[in-house]
Short mmCIF file of C-alpha atoms and ligand atoms in Angstrom, two decimals:
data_model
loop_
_atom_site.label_atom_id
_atom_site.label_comp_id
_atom_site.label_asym_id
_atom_site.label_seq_id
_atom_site.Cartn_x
_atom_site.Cartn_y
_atom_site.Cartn_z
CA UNK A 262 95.07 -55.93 -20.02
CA UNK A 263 96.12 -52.60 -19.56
CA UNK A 264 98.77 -50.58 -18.21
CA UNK A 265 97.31 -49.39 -14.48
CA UNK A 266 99.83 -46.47 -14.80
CA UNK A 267 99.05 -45.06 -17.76
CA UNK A 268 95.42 -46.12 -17.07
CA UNK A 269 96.06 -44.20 -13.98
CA UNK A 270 97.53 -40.84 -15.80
CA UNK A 271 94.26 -41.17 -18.48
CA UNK A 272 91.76 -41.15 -15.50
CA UNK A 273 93.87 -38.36 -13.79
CA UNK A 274 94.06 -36.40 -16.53
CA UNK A 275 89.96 -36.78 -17.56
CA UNK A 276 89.35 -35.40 -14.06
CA UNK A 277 91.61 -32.24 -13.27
CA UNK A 278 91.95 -31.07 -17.00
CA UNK A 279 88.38 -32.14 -18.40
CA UNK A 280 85.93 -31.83 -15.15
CA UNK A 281 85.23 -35.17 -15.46
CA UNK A 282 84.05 -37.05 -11.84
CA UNK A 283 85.93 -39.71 -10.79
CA UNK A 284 82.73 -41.74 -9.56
CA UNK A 285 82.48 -42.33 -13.50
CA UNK A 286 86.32 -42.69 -14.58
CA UNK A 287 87.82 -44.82 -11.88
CA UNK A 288 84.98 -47.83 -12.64
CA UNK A 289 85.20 -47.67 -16.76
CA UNK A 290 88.99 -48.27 -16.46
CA UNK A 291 89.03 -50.50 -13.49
CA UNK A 292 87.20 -52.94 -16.40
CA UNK A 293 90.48 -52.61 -18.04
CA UNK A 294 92.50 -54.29 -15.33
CA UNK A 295 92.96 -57.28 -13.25
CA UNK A 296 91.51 -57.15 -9.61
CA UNK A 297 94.52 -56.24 -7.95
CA UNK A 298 95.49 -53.90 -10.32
CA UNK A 299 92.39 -52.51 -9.45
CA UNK A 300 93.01 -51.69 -6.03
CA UNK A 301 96.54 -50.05 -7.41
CA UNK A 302 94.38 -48.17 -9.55
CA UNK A 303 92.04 -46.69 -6.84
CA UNK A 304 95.00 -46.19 -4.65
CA UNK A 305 96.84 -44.08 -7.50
CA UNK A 306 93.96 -41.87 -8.42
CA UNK A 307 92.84 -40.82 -4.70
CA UNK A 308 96.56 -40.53 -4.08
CA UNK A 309 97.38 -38.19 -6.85
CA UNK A 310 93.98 -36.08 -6.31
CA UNK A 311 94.91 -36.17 -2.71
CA UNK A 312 98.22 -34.54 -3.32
CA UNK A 313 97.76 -32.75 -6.23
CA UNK A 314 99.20 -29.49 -5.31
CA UNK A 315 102.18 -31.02 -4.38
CA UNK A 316 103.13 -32.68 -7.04
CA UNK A 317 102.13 -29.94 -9.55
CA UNK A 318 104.75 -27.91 -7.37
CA UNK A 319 106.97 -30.71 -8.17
CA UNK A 320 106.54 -30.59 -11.70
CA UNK A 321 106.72 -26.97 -11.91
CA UNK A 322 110.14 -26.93 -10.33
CA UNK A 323 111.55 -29.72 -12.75
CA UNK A 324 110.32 -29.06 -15.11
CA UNK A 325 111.17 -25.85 -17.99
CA UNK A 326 107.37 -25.90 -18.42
CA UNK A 327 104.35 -27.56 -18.40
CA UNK A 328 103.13 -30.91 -20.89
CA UNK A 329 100.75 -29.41 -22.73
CA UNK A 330 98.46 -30.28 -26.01
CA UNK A 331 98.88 -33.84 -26.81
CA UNK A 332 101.80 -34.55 -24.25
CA UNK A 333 99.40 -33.11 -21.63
CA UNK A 334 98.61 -36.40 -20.43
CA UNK A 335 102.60 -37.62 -19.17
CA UNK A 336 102.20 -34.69 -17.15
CA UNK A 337 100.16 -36.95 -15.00
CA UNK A 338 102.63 -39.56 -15.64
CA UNK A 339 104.97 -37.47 -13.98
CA UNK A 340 102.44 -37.30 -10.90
CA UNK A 341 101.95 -40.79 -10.95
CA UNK A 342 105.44 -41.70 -10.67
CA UNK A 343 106.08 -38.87 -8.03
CA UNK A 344 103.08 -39.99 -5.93
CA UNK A 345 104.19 -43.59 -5.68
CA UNK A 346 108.10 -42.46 -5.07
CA UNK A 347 106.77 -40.19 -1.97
CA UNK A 348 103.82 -41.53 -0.62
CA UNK A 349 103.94 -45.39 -1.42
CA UNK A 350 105.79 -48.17 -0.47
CA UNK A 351 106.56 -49.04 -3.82
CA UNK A 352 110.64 -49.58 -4.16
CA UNK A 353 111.67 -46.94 -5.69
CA UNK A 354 113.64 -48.32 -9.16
CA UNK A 355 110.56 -50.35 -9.71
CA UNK A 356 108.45 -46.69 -9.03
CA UNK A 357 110.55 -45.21 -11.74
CA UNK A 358 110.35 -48.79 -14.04
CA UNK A 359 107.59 -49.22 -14.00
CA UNK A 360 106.64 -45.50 -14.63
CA UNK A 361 108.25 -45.74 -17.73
CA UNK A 362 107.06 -48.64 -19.09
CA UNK A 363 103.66 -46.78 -18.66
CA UNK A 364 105.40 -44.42 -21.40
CA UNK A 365 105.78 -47.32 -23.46
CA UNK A 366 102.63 -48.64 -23.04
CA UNK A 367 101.29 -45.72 -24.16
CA UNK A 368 103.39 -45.58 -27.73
CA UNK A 369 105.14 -42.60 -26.60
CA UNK A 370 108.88 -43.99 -26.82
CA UNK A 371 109.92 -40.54 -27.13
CA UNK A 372 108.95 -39.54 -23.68
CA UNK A 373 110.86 -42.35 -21.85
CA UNK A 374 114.21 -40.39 -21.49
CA UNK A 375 112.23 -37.44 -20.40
CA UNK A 376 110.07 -38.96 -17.72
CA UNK A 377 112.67 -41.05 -16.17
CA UNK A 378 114.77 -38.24 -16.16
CA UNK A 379 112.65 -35.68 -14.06
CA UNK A 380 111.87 -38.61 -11.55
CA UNK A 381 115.41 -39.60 -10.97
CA UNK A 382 116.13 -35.75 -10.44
CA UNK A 383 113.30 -36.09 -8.00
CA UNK A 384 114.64 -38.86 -6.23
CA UNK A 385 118.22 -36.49 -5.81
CA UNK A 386 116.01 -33.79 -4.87
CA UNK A 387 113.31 -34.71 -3.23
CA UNK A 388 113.97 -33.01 0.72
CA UNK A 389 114.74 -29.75 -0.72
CA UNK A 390 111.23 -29.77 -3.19
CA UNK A 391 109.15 -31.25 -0.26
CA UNK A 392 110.70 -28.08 2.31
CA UNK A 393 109.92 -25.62 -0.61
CA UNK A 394 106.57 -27.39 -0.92
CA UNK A 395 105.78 -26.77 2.65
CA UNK A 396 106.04 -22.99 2.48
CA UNK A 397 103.19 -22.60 -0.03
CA UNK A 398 100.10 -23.03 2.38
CA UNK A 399 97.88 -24.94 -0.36
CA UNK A 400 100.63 -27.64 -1.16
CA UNK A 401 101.26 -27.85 2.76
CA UNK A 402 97.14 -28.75 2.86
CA UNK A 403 96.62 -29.90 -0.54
CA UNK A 404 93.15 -28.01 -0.34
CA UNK A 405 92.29 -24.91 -2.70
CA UNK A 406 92.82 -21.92 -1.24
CA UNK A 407 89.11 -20.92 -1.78
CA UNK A 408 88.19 -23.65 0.51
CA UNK A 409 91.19 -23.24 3.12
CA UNK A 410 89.78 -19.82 3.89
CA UNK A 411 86.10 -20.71 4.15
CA UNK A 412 86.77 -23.18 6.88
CA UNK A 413 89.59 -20.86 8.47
CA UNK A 414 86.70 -18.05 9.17
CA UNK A 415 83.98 -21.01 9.84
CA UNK A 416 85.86 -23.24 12.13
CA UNK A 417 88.78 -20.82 13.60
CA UNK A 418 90.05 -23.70 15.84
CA UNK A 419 89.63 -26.98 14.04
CA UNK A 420 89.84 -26.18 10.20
CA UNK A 421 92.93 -27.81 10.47
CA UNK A 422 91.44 -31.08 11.91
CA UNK A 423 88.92 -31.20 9.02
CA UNK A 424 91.43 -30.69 6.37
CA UNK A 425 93.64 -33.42 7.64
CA UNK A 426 90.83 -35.98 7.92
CA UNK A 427 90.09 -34.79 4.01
CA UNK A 428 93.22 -36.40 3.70
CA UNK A 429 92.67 -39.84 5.32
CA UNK A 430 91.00 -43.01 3.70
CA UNK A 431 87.34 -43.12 5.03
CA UNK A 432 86.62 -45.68 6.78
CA UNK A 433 83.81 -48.31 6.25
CA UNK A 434 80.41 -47.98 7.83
CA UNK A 435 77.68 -50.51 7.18
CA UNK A 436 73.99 -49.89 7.79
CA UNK A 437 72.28 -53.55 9.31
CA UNK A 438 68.79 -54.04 7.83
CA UNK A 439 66.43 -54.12 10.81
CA UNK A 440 63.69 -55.96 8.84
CA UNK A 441 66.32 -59.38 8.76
CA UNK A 442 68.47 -58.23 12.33
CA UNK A 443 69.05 -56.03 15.28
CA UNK A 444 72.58 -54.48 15.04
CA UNK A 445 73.55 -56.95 18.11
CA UNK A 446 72.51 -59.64 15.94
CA UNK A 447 74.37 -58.90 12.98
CA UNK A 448 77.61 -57.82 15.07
CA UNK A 449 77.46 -61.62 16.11
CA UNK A 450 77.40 -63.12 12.82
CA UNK A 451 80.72 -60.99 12.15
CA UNK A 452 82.04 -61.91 14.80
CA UNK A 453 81.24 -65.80 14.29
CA UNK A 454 82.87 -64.41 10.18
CA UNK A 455 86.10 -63.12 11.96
CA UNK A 456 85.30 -59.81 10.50
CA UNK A 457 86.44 -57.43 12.80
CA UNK A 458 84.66 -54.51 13.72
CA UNK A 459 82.70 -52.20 16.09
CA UNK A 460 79.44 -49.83 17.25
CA UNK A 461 78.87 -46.62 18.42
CA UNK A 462 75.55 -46.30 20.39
CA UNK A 463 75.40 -42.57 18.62
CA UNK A 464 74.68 -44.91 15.41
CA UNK A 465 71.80 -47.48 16.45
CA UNK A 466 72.17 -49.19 12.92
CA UNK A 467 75.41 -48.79 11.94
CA UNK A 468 78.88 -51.44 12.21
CA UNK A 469 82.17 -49.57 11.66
CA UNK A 470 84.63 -52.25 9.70
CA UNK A 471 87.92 -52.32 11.08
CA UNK A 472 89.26 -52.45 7.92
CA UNK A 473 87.36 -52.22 4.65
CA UNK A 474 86.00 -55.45 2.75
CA UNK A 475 84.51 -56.49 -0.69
CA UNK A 476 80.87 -56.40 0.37
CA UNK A 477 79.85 -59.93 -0.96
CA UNK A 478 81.68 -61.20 2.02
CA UNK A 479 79.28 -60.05 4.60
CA UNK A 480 76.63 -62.68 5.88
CA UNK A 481 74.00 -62.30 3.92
CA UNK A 482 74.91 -58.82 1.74
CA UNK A 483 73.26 -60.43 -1.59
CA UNK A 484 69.85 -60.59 0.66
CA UNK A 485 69.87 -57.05 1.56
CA UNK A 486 70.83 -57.88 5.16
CA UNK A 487 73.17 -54.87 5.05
CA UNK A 488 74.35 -51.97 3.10
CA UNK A 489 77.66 -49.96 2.85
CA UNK A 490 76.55 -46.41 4.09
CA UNK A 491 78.17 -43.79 5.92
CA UNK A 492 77.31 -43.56 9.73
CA UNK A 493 76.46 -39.85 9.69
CA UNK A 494 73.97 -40.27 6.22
CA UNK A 495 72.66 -43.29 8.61
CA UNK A 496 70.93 -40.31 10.92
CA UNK A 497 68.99 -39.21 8.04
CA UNK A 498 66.14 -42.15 8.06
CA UNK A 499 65.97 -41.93 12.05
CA UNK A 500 65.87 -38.41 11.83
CA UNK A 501 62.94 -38.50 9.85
CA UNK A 502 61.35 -41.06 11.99
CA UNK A 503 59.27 -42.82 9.16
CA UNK A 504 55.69 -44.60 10.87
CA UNK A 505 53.89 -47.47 9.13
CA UNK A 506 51.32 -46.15 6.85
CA UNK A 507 53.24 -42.66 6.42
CA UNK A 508 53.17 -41.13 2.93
CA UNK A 509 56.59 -40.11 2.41
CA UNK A 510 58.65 -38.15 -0.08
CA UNK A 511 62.33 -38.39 -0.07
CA UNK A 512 62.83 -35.72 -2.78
CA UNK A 513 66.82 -35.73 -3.91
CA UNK A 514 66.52 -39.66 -3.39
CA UNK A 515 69.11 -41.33 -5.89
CA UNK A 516 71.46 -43.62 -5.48
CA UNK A 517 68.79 -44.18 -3.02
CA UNK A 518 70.74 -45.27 0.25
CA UNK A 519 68.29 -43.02 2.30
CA UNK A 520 65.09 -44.28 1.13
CA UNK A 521 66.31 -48.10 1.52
CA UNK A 522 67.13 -46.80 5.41
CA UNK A 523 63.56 -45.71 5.65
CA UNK A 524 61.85 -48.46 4.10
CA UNK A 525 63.91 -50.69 6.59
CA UNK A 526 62.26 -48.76 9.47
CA UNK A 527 58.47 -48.12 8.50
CA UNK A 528 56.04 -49.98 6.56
CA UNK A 529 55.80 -46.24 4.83
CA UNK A 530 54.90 -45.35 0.95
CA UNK A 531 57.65 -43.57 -0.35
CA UNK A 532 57.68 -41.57 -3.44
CA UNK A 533 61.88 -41.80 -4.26
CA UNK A 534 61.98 -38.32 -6.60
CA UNK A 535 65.40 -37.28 -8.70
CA UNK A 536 66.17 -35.33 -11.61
CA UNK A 537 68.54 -37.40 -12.95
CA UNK A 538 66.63 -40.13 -14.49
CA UNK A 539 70.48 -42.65 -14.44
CA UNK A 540 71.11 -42.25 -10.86
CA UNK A 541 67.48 -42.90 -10.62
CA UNK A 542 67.55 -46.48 -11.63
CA UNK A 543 70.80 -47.20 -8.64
CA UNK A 544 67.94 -46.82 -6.56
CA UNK A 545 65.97 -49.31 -8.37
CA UNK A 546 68.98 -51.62 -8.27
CA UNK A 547 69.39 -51.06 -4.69
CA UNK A 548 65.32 -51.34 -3.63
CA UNK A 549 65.29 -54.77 -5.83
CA UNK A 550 68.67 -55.97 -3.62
CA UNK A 551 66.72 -55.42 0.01
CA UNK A 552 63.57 -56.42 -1.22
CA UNK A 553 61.76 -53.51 -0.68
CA UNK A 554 59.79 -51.32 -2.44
CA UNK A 555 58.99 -47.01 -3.55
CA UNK A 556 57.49 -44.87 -6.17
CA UNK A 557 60.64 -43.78 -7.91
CA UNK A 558 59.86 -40.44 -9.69
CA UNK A 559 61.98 -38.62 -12.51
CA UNK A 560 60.92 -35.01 -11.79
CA UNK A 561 62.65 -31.76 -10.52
CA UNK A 562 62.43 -31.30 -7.02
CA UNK A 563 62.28 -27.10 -7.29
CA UNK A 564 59.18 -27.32 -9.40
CA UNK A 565 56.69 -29.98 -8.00
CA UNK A 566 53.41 -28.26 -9.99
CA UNK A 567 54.92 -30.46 -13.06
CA UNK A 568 54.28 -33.95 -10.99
CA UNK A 569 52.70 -33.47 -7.80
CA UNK A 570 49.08 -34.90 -7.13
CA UNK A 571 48.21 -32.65 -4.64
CA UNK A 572 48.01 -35.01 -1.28
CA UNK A 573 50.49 -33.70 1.09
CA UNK A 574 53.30 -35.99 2.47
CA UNK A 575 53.83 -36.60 6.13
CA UNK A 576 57.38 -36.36 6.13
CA UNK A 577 59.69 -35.33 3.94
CA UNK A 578 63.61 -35.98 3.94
CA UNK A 579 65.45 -32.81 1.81
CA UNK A 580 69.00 -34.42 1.02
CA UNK A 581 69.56 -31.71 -1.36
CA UNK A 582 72.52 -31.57 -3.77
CA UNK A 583 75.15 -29.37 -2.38
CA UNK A 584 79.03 -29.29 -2.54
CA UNK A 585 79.82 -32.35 -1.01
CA UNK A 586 82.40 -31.02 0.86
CA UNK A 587 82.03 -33.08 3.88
CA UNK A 588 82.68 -36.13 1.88
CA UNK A 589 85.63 -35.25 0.44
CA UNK A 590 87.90 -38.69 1.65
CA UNK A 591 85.79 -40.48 -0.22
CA UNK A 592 85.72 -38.49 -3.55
CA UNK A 593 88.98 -36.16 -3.56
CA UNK A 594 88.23 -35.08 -6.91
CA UNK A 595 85.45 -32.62 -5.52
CA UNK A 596 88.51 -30.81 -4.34
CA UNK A 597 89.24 -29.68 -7.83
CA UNK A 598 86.15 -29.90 -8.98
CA UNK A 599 84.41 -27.57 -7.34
CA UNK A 600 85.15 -23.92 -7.64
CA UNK A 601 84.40 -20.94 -5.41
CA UNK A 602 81.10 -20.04 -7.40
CA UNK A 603 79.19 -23.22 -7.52
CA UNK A 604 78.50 -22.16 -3.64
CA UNK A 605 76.30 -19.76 -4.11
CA UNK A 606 74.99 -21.58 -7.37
CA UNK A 607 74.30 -24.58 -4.75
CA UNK A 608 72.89 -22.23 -2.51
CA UNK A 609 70.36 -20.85 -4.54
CA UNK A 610 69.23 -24.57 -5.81
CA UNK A 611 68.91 -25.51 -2.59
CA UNK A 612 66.47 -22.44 -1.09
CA UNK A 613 64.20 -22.96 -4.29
CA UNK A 614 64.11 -26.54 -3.30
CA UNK A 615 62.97 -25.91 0.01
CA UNK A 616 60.68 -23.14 -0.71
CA UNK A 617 59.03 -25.32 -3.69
CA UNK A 618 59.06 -28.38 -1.41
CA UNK A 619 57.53 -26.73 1.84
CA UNK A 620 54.01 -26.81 0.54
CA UNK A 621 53.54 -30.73 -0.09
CA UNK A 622 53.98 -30.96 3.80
CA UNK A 623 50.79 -31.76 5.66
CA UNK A 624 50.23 -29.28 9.01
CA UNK A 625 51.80 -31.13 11.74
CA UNK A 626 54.34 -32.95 9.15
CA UNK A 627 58.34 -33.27 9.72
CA UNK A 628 60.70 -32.57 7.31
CA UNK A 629 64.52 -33.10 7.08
CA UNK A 630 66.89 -30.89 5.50
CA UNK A 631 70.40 -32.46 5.03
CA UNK A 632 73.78 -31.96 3.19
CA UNK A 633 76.88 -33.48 3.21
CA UNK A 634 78.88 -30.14 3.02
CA UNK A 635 80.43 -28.54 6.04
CA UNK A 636 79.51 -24.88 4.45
CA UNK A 637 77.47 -22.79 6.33
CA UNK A 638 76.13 -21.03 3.42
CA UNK A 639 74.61 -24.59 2.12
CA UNK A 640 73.77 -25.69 5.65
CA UNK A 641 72.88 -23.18 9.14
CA UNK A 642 72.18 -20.12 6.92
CA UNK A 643 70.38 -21.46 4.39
CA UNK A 644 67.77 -22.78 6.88
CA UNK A 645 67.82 -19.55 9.14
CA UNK A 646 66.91 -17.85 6.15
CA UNK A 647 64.11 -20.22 5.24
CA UNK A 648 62.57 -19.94 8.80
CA UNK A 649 62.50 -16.14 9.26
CA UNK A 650 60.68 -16.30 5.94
CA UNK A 651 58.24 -19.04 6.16
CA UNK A 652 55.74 -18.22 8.69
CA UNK A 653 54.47 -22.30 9.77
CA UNK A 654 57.71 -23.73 10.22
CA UNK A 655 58.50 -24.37 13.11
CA UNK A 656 62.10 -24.89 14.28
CA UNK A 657 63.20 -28.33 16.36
CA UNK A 658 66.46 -28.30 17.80
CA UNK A 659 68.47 -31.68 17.16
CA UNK A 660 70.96 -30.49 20.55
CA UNK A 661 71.49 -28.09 22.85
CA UNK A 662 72.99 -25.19 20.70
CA UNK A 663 70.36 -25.46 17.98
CA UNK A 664 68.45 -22.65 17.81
CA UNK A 665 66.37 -20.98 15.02
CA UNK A 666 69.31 -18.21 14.33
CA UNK A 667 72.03 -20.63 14.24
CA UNK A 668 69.88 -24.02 13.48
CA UNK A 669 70.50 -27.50 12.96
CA UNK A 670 73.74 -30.27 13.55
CA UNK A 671 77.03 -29.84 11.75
CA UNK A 672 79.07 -33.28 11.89
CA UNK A 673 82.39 -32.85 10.63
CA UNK A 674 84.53 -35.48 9.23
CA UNK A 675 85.99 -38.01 11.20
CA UNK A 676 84.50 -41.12 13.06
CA UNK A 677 81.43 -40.16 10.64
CA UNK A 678 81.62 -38.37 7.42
CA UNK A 679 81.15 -33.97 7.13
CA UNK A 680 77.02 -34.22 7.74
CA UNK A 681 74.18 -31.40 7.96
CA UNK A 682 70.88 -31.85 9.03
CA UNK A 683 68.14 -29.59 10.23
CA UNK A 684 64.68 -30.56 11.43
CA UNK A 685 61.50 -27.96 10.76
CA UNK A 686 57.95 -28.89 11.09
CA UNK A 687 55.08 -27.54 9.93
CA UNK A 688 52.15 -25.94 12.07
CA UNK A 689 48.73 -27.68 12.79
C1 LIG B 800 73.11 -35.75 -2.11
S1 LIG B 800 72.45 -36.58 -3.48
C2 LIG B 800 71.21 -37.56 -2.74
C3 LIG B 800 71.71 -38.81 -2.06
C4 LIG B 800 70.57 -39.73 -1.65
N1 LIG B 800 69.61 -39.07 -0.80
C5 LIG B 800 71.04 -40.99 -0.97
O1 LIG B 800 71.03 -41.09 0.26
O2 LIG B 800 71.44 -41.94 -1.67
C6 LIG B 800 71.52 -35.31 -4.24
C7 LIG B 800 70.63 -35.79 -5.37
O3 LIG B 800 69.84 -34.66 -5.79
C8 LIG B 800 69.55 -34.84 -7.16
N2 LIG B 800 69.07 -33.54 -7.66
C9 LIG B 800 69.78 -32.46 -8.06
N3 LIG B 800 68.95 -31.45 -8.41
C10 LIG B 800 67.70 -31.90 -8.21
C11 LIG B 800 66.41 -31.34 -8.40
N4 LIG B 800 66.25 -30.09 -8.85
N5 LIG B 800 65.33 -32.11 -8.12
C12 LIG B 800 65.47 -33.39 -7.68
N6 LIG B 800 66.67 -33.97 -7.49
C13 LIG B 800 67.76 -33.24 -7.75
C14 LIG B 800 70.86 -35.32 -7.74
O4 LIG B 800 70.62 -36.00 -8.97
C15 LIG B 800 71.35 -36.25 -6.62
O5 LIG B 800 70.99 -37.58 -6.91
#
């Protein structure tokens, strides 16, 4: 088995330095470990990606400059060994040990002295670099500053509040299958389990976990009685409102979450469309687990005359990619992942989505546009725009300050994860 440091440092290194997501790193070296070296793992990685700033600041002070070229990746060492010195309850000589034994593990016996070095200095110093941290406003959040100022001029009095709950672990929602119980139901057979949990009448299928669980201990998981989902990506499927006999096309569909949830409602036909044909068969895998079933379709969303068969849908849920920033606990990498420009990038995707899309909708048909970024440029504008252009939508408001200049729900992070939806539909 491997080293979970160094496997750590590898993964770490793969995501900041070469782009690469975490949602595909983390689970090819978890293989490589033991299971609970595989929650040290997990914690590691979202540590260090939560921090990241921080401990680059860190590093910068110690050291005369940066790893670079083939050393590159004990740079991450470094971060490793830093996060679990500040931020775990590791002891710290085993922190530092077993930090260096990563070294070894990696056949770099020539780094030992060095590594151990800077994090024994950090030990020494660690209240003065932690004060000097706190005066640079992007360690003090560990956000990029690009993103620290959107959310300054979008949210001027809670910005803070959503940055700190980027911070937190999210916590675990499940969605209860209606076709096998009611939520009551289900909540019963927890408790009778002695898992302990809770609802929120704001989320008529969801169960919030008091504490996160491997899902094959849940009464009857392998059956498709529930699913992990988020509480706030749970509104999408009552949103939509799916009725028996409905033709429905859920057009950014995979890993498919969102067309399971509507499946569990309505006796509906569902065409399940995504460009990426890999992420296309997790919805397979997940239709085949609750028994249920859709028309899964590898197309492109923004140009439907390639696949379309010309009869119009009665609903239509629009989950379209976007920046993910309102999901952010769960995948800190997007933090240094995304850049400024991908915004507008995302932006434009998304209004030739919904332009392209519109037209499959039958008169008198809903759709549902939905993100889960917190941006209004991916989110209020976007649909504004679309409705002062398109002359048969018609706006619905989802609460009281919805209206067609400012449209649609913004859930931000916290009970629920960062959530967008916005309900148009079309006239008779
Ligand atoms: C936010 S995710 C959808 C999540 C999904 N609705 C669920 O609940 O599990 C966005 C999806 O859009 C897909 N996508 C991106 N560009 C697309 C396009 N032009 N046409 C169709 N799908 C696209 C991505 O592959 C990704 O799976």
């Amino acid at each position: 088995m491997a080293n979970v440091r160094a496997l750590a440092a590898e993964v770490l290194y793969q995501v900041v330095d070469k782009g690469q997501s975490l949602n595909t790193q983390l689970p090819f070296a978890a293989q490589k470990v033991h299971g609970k070296d595989k929650a040290l793992l997990q914690q590691i990685c979202y540590g260090v990606l939560r921090y990241l700033p921080t401990l680059e600041h860190y590093c910068q002070q110690l050291l005369e400059q940066p790893l670079k070229g083939k050393r590159r990746v004990y740079q991450f060492v470094l971060y490793v060994g830093m996060y679990q010195l500040q931020y775990m309850r590791v002891p710290e000589h085993a922190a530092v040990a077993e930090t260096v034994a990563a070294v070894e593990s990696m056949r770099a016996p020539g780094l030992k002295g060095l590594i151990n070095a800077i994090l024994r200095t950090f030990q020494r110093q660690q209240a003065e670099l932690e004060a000097s941290a706190n005066l640079i406003p992007v360690c003090q959040f560990n956000h990029p500053g690009w993103f620290i100022k959107k959310l300054q001029a979008t949210y001027p009095d809670t910005w803070q509040d959503i940055l700190d709950e980027n911070q937190q672990q999210a916590p675990m929602w499940l969605r209860v299958n209606q076709q096998h119980y009611t939520t009551a139901e289900y909540s019963e057979m927890l408790d009778e389990d002695g898992i302990e949990h809770s609802t929120d009448a704001q989320y008529q299928d969801g169960i919030l976990l008091d504490k996160p669980c491997d899902v094959f201990t849940l009464p009857g998981f392998r059956e498709g009685a529930c699913s992990v989902q988020d509480a706030a990506a749970q509104l999408a499927a009552r949103l939509l409102d799916p009725q028996d006999d409905d033709l429905i096309l859920d057009a950014c569909a995979a890993p498919g979450g969102k067309t399971c949830h509507i499946l569990e409602l309505a006796d509906a036909r569902v065409h399940a469309l995504d460009a990426d044909d890999q992420r296309l068969e997790r919805v397979e895998q997940n239709l085949k687990r609750i028994g249920l079933r859709a028309e899964c379709i590898h197309a492109d969303a923004s140009t439907p005359d390639t696949w379309w068969n010309s009869t119009p849908y009665d609903r239509i849920l629009l989950d379209v990619p976007c920046s993910a920033t309102g999901v952010i606990r769960r995948h800190p990498d997007i933090k240094w992942l995304r850049r400024k420009t991908d915004i507008d990038d995302l932006a434009e995707l998304q209004a030739s989505i919904l332009k392209n899309i519109w037209p499959l909708l039958k008169p008198g048909g809903t759709l549902i546009y939905a993100t889960c970024s917190v941006l209004p440029e991916e989110n209020a504008q976007q649909v504004a725009q679309f409705i002062t252009q398109t002359n048969d939508a018609i706006h619905h408001p989802l609460h009281d300050n919805d209206t067609p200049e400012q449209p649609g729900m913004q859930l931000l992070p916290g009970l629920s994860d960062g959530f967008y939806y916005a309900k148009l539909t079309k006239k008779q």
